[in-house]
PDB file of C-alpha atoms in Angstrom:
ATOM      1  CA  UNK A   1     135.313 -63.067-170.732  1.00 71.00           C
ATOM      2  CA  UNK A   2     132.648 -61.810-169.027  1.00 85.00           C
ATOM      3  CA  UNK A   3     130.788 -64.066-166.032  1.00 92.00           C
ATOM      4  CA  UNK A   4     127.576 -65.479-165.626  1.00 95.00           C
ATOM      5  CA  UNK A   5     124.648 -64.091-163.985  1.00 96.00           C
ATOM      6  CA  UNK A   6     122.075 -66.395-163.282  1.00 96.00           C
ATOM      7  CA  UNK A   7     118.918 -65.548-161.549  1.00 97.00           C
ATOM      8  CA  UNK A   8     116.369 -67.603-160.383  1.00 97.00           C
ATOM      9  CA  UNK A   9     112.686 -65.585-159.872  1.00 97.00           C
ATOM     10  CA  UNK A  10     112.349 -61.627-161.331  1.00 97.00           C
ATOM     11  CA  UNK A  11     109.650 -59.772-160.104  1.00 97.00           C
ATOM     12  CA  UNK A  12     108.834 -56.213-161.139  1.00 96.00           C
ATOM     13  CA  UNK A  13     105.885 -54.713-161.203  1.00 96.00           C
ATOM     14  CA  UNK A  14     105.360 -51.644-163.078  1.00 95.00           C
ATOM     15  CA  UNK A  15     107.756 -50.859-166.137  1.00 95.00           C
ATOM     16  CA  UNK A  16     106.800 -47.774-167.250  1.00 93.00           C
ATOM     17  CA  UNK A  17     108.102 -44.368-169.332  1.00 91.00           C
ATOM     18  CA  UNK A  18     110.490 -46.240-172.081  1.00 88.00           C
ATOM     19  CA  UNK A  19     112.283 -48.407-169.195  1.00 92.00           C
ATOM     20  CA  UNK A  20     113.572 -51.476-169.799  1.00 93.00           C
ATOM     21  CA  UNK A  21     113.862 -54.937-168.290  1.00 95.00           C
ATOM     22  CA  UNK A  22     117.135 -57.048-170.016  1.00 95.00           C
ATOM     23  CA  UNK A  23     117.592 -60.415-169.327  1.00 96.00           C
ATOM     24  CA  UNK A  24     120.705 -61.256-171.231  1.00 95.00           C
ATOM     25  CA  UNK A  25     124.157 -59.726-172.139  1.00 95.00           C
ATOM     26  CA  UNK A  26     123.721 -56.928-173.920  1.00 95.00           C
ATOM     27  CA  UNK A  27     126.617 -54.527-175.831  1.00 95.00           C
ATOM     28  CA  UNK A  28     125.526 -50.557-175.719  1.00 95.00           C
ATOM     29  CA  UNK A  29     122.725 -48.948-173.490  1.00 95.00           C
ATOM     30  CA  UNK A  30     121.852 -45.729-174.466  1.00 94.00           C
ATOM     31  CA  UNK A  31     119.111 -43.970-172.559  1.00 93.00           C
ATOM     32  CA  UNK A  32     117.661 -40.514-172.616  1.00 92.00           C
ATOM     33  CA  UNK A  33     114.506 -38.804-171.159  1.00 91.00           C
ATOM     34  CA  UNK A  34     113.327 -35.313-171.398  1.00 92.00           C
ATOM     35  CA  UNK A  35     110.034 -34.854-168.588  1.00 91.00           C
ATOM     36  CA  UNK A  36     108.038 -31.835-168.081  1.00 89.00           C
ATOM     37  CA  UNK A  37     105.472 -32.144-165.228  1.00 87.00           C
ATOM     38  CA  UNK A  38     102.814 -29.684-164.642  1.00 85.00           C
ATOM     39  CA  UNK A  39     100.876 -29.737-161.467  1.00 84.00           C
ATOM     40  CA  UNK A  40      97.660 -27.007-161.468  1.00 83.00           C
ATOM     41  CA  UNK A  41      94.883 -26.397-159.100  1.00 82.00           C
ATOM     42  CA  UNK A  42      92.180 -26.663-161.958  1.00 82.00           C
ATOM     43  CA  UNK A  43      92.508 -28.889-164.542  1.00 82.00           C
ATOM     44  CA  UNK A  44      93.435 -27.874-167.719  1.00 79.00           C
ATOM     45  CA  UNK A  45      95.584 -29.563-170.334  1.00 79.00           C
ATOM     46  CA  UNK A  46      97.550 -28.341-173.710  1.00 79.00           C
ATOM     47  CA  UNK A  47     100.626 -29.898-174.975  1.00 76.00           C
ATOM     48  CA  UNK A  48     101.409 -26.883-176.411  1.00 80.00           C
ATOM     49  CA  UNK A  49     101.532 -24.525-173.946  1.00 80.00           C
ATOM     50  CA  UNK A  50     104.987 -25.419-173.018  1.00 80.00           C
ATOM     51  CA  UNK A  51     107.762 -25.975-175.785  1.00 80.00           C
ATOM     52  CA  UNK A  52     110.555 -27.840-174.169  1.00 79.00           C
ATOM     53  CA  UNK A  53     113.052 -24.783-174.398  1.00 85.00           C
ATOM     54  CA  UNK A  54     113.487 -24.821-171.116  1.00 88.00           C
ATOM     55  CA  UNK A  55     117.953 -24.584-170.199  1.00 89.00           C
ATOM     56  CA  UNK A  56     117.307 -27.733-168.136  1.00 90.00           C
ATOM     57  CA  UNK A  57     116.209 -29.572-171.927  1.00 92.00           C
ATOM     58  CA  UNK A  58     119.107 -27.576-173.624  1.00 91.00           C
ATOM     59  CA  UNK A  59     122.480 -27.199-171.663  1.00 92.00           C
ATOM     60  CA  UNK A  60     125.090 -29.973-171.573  1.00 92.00           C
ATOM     61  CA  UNK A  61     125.399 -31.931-168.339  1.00 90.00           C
ATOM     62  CA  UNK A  62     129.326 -32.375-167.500  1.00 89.00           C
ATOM     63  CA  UNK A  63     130.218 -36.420-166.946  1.00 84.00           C
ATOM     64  CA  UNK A  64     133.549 -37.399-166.028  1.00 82.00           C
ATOM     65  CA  UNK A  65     135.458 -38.169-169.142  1.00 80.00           C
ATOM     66  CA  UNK A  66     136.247 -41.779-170.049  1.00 74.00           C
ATOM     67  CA  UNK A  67     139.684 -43.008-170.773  1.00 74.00           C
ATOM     68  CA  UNK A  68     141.158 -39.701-169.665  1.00 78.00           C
ATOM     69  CA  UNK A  69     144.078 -41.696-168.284  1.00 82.00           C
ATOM     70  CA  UNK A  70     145.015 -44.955-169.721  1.00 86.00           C
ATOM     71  CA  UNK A  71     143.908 -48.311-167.594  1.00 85.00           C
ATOM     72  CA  UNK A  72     145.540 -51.543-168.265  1.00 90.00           C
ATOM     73  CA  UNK A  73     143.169 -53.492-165.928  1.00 87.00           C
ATOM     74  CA  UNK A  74     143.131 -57.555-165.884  1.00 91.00           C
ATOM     75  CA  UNK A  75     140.325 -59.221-164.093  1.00 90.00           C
ATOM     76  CA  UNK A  76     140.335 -62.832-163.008  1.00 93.00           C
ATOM     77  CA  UNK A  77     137.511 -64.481-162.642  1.00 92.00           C
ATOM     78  CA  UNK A  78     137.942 -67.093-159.757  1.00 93.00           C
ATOM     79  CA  UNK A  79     134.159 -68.201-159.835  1.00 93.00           C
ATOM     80  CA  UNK A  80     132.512 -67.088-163.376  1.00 93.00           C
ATOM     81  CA  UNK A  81     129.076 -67.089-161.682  1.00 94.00           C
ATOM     82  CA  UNK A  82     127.362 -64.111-160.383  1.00 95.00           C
ATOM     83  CA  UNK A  83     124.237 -65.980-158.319  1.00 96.00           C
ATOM     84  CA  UNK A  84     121.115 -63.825-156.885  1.00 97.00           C
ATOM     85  CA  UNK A  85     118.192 -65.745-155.649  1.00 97.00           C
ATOM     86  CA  UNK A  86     115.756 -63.476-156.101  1.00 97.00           C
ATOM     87  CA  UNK A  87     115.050 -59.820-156.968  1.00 97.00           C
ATOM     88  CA  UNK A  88     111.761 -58.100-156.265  1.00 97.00           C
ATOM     89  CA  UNK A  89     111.573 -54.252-158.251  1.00 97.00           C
ATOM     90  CA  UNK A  90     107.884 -52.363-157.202  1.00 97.00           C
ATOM     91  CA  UNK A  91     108.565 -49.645-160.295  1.00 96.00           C
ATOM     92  CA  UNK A  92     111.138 -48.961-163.059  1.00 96.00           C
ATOM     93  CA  UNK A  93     110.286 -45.826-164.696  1.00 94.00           C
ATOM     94  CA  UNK A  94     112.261 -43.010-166.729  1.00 92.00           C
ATOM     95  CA  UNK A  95     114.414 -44.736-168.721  1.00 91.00           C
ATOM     96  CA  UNK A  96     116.062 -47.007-166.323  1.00 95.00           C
ATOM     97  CA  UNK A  97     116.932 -50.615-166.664  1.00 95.00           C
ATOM     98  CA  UNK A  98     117.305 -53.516-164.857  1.00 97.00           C
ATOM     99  CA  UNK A  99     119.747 -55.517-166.632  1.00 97.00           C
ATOM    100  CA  UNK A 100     120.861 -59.325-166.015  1.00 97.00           C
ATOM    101  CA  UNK A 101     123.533 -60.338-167.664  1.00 96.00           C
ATOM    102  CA  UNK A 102     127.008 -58.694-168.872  1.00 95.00           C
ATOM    103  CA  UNK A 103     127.090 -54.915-170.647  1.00 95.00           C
ATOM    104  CA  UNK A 104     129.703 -52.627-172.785  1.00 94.00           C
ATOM    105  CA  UNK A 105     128.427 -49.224-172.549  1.00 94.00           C
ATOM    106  CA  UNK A 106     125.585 -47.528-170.713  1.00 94.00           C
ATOM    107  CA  UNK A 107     124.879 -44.139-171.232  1.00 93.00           C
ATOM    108  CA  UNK A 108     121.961 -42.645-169.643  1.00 93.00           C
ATOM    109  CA  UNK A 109     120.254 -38.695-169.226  1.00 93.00           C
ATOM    110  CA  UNK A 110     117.193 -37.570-167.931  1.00 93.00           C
ATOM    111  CA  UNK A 111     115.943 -34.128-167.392  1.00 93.00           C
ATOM    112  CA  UNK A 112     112.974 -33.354-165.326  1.00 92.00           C
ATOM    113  CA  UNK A 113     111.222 -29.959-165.010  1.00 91.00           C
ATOM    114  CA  UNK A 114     108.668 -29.314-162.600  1.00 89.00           C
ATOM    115  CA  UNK A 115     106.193 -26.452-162.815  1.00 86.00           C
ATOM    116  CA  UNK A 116     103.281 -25.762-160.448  1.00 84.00           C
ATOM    117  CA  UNK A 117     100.427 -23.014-161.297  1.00 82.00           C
ATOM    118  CA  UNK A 118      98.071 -22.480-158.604  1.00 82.00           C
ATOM    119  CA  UNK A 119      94.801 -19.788-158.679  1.00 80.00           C
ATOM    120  CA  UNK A 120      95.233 -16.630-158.030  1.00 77.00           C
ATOM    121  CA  UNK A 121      93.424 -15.709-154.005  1.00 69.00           C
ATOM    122  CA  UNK A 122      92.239 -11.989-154.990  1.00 58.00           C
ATOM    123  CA  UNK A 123      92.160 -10.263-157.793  1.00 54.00           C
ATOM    124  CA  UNK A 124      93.825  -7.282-156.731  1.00 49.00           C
ATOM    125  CA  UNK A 125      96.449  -9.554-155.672  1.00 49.00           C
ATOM    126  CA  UNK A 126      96.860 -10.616-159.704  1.00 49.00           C
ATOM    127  CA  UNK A 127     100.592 -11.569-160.018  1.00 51.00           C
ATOM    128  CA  UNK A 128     101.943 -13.693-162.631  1.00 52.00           C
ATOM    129  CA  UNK A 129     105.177 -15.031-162.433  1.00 51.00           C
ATOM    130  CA  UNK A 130     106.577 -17.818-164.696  1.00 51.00           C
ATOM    131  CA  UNK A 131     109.909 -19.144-165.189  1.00 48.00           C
ATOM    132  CA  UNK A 132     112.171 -19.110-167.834  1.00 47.00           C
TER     133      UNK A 132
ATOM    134  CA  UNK B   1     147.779 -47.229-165.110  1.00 87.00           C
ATOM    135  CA  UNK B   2     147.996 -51.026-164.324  1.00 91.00           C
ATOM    136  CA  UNK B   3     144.854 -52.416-162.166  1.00 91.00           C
ATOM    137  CA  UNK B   4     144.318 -56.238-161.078  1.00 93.00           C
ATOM    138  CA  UNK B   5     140.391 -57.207-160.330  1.00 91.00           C
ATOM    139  CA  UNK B   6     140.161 -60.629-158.824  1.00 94.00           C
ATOM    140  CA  UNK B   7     136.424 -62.114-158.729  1.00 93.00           C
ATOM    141  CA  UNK B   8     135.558 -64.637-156.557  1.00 94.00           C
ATOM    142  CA  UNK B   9     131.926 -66.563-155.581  1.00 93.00           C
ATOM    143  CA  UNK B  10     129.596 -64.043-155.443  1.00 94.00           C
ATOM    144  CA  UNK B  11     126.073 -65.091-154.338  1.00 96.00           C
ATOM    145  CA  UNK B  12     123.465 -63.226-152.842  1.00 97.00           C
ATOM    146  CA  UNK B  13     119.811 -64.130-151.360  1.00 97.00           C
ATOM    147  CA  UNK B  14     117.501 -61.586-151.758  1.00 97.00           C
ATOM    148  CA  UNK B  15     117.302 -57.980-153.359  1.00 97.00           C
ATOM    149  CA  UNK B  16     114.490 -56.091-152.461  1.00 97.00           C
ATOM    150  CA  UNK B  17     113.935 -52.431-154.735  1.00 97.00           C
ATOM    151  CA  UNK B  18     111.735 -50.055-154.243  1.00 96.00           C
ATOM    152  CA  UNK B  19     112.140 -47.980-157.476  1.00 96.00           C
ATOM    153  CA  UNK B  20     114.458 -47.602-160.254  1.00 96.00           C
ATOM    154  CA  UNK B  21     114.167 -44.282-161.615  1.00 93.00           C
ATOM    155  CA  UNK B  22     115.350 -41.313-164.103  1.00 92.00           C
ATOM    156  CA  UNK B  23     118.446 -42.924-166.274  1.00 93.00           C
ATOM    157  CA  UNK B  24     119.260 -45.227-163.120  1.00 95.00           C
ATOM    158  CA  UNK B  25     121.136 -48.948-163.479  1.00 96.00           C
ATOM    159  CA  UNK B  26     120.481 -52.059-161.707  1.00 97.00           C
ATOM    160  CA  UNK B  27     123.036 -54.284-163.354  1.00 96.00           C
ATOM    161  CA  UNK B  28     123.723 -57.793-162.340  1.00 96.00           C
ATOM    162  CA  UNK B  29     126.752 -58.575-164.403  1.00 95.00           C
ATOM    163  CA  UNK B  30     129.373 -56.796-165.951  1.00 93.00           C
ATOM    164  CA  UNK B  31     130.494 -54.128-167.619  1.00 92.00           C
ATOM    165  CA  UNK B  32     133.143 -51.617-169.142  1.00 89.00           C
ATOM    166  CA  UNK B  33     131.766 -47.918-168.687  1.00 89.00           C
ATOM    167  CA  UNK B  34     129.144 -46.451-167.265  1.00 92.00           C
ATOM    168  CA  UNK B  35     127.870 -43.081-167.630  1.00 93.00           C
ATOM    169  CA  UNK B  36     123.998 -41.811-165.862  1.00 94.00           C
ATOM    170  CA  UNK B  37     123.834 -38.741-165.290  1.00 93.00           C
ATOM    171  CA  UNK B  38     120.100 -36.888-164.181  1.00 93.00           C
ATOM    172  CA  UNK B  39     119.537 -33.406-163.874  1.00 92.00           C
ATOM    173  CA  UNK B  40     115.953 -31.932-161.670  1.00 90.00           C
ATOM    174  CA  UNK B  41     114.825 -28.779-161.486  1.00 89.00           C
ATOM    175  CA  UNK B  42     112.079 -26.785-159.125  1.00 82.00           C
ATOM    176  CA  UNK B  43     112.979 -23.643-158.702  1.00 76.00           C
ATOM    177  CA  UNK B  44     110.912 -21.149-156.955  1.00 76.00           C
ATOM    178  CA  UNK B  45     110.161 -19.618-160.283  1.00 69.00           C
ATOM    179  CA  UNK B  46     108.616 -22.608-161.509  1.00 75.00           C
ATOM    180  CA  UNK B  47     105.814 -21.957-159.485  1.00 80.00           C
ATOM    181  CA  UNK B  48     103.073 -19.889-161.341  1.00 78.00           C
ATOM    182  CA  UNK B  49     100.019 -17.976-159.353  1.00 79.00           C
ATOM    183  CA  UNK B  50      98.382 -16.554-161.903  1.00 74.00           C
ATOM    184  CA  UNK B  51      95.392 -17.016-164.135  1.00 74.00           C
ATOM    185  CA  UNK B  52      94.381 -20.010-165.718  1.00 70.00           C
ATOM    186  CA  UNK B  53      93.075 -19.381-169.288  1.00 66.00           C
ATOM    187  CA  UNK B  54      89.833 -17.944-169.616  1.00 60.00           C
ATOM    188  CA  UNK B  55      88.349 -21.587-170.454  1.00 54.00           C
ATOM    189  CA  UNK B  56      89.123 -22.578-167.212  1.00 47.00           C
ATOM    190  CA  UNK B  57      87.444 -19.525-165.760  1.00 49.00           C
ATOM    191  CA  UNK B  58      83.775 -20.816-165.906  1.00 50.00           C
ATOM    192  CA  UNK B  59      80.930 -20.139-163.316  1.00 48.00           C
ATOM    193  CA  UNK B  60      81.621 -23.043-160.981  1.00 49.00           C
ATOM    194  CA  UNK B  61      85.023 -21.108-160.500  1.00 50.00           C
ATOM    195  CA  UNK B  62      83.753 -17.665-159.740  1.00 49.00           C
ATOM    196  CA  UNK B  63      81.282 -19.139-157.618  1.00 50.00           C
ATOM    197  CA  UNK B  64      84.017 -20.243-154.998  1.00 50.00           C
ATOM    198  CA  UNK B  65      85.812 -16.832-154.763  1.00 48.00           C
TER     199      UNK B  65
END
């Protein structure tokens, strides 16, 4: 039995980027966000330019197993109520969520790149370096 | 493992957040597992002085070398 979660006034303002705002129980959250942000000094745009093969989009990032050791847990609930008066969120962004109400699961990865590309100063000076 | 959880009232006023970002949880309620995990990266390779392509390269930006 899970408890209840009332609320009485919600107020976010910007839900952006496949984030989510859940007002009710819910059973599996699954949540995953690849981001590649490029900053330049002139403006110039292609979507291709970068194919997200970077290792920070590929490799495996270690959690903590669940159920490695076995948990017999009992939970009373003395008071089924879970009472906030009021919640005030500026942003959600990046797959997050703001959830009211009783979950399962949630499961949730993001991976964020950053790349900057400034002009060269001199010619001479012509160096191009780029990561991997 | 044996593990006893014993709720009792729980009320709160306000809850003031600035952001909620990159696979991140605010969760009034319950619930059984929960796994985030985020991973960032800036290194110093990832920034590129070099030159833009030549589209980029127009008068306006020779003019300010």
């Amino acid at each position: 039995m899970s408890r209840l979660s009332i609320v009485h006034f919600l107020r976010a303002n910007a839900v952006v980027f496949s984030s989510v705002v859940q007002i009710g129980d819910s059973q599996e959250i699954r949540l995953s966000a690849r981001a590649l942000a490029v900053q330049r000094q002139l403006e110039y745009v292609d979507s291709r330019e970068f194919p997200l093969l970077f290792p920070i989009f590929i490799k495996p990032i270690p959690t903590p197993p669940i159920d490695a050791e076995p948990l017999c847990r009992h939970t009373l609930h003395n008071c089924p109520l879970i009472a906030v008066h009021s919640v005030r969120v500026i942003g959600i962004s990046s797959t997050s969520v703001v959830h009211i109400g009783s979950t399962k699961t949630v499961e949730a990865e993001s991976r964020v790149k950053h790349i900057r590309q400034l002009t060269e100063r001199r010619k001479e000076h012509a160096s191009s370096r780029r990561s991997d | 493992m044996n593990m006893t959880v014993v709720n009792h009232h729980l009320s709160v006023g306000h809850i003031a957040i600035g952001g909620v970002a990159s696979a991140s949880l605010v969760l009034i309620g319950d619930s059984e597992t929960i796994q985030l995990a985020s991973a960032f990266d800036t290194p110093p390779e990832s920034l590129i002085i070099g030159p833009f392509p030549e589209k980029q390269n127009n008068k306006k930006n020779e003019e300010k070398r």
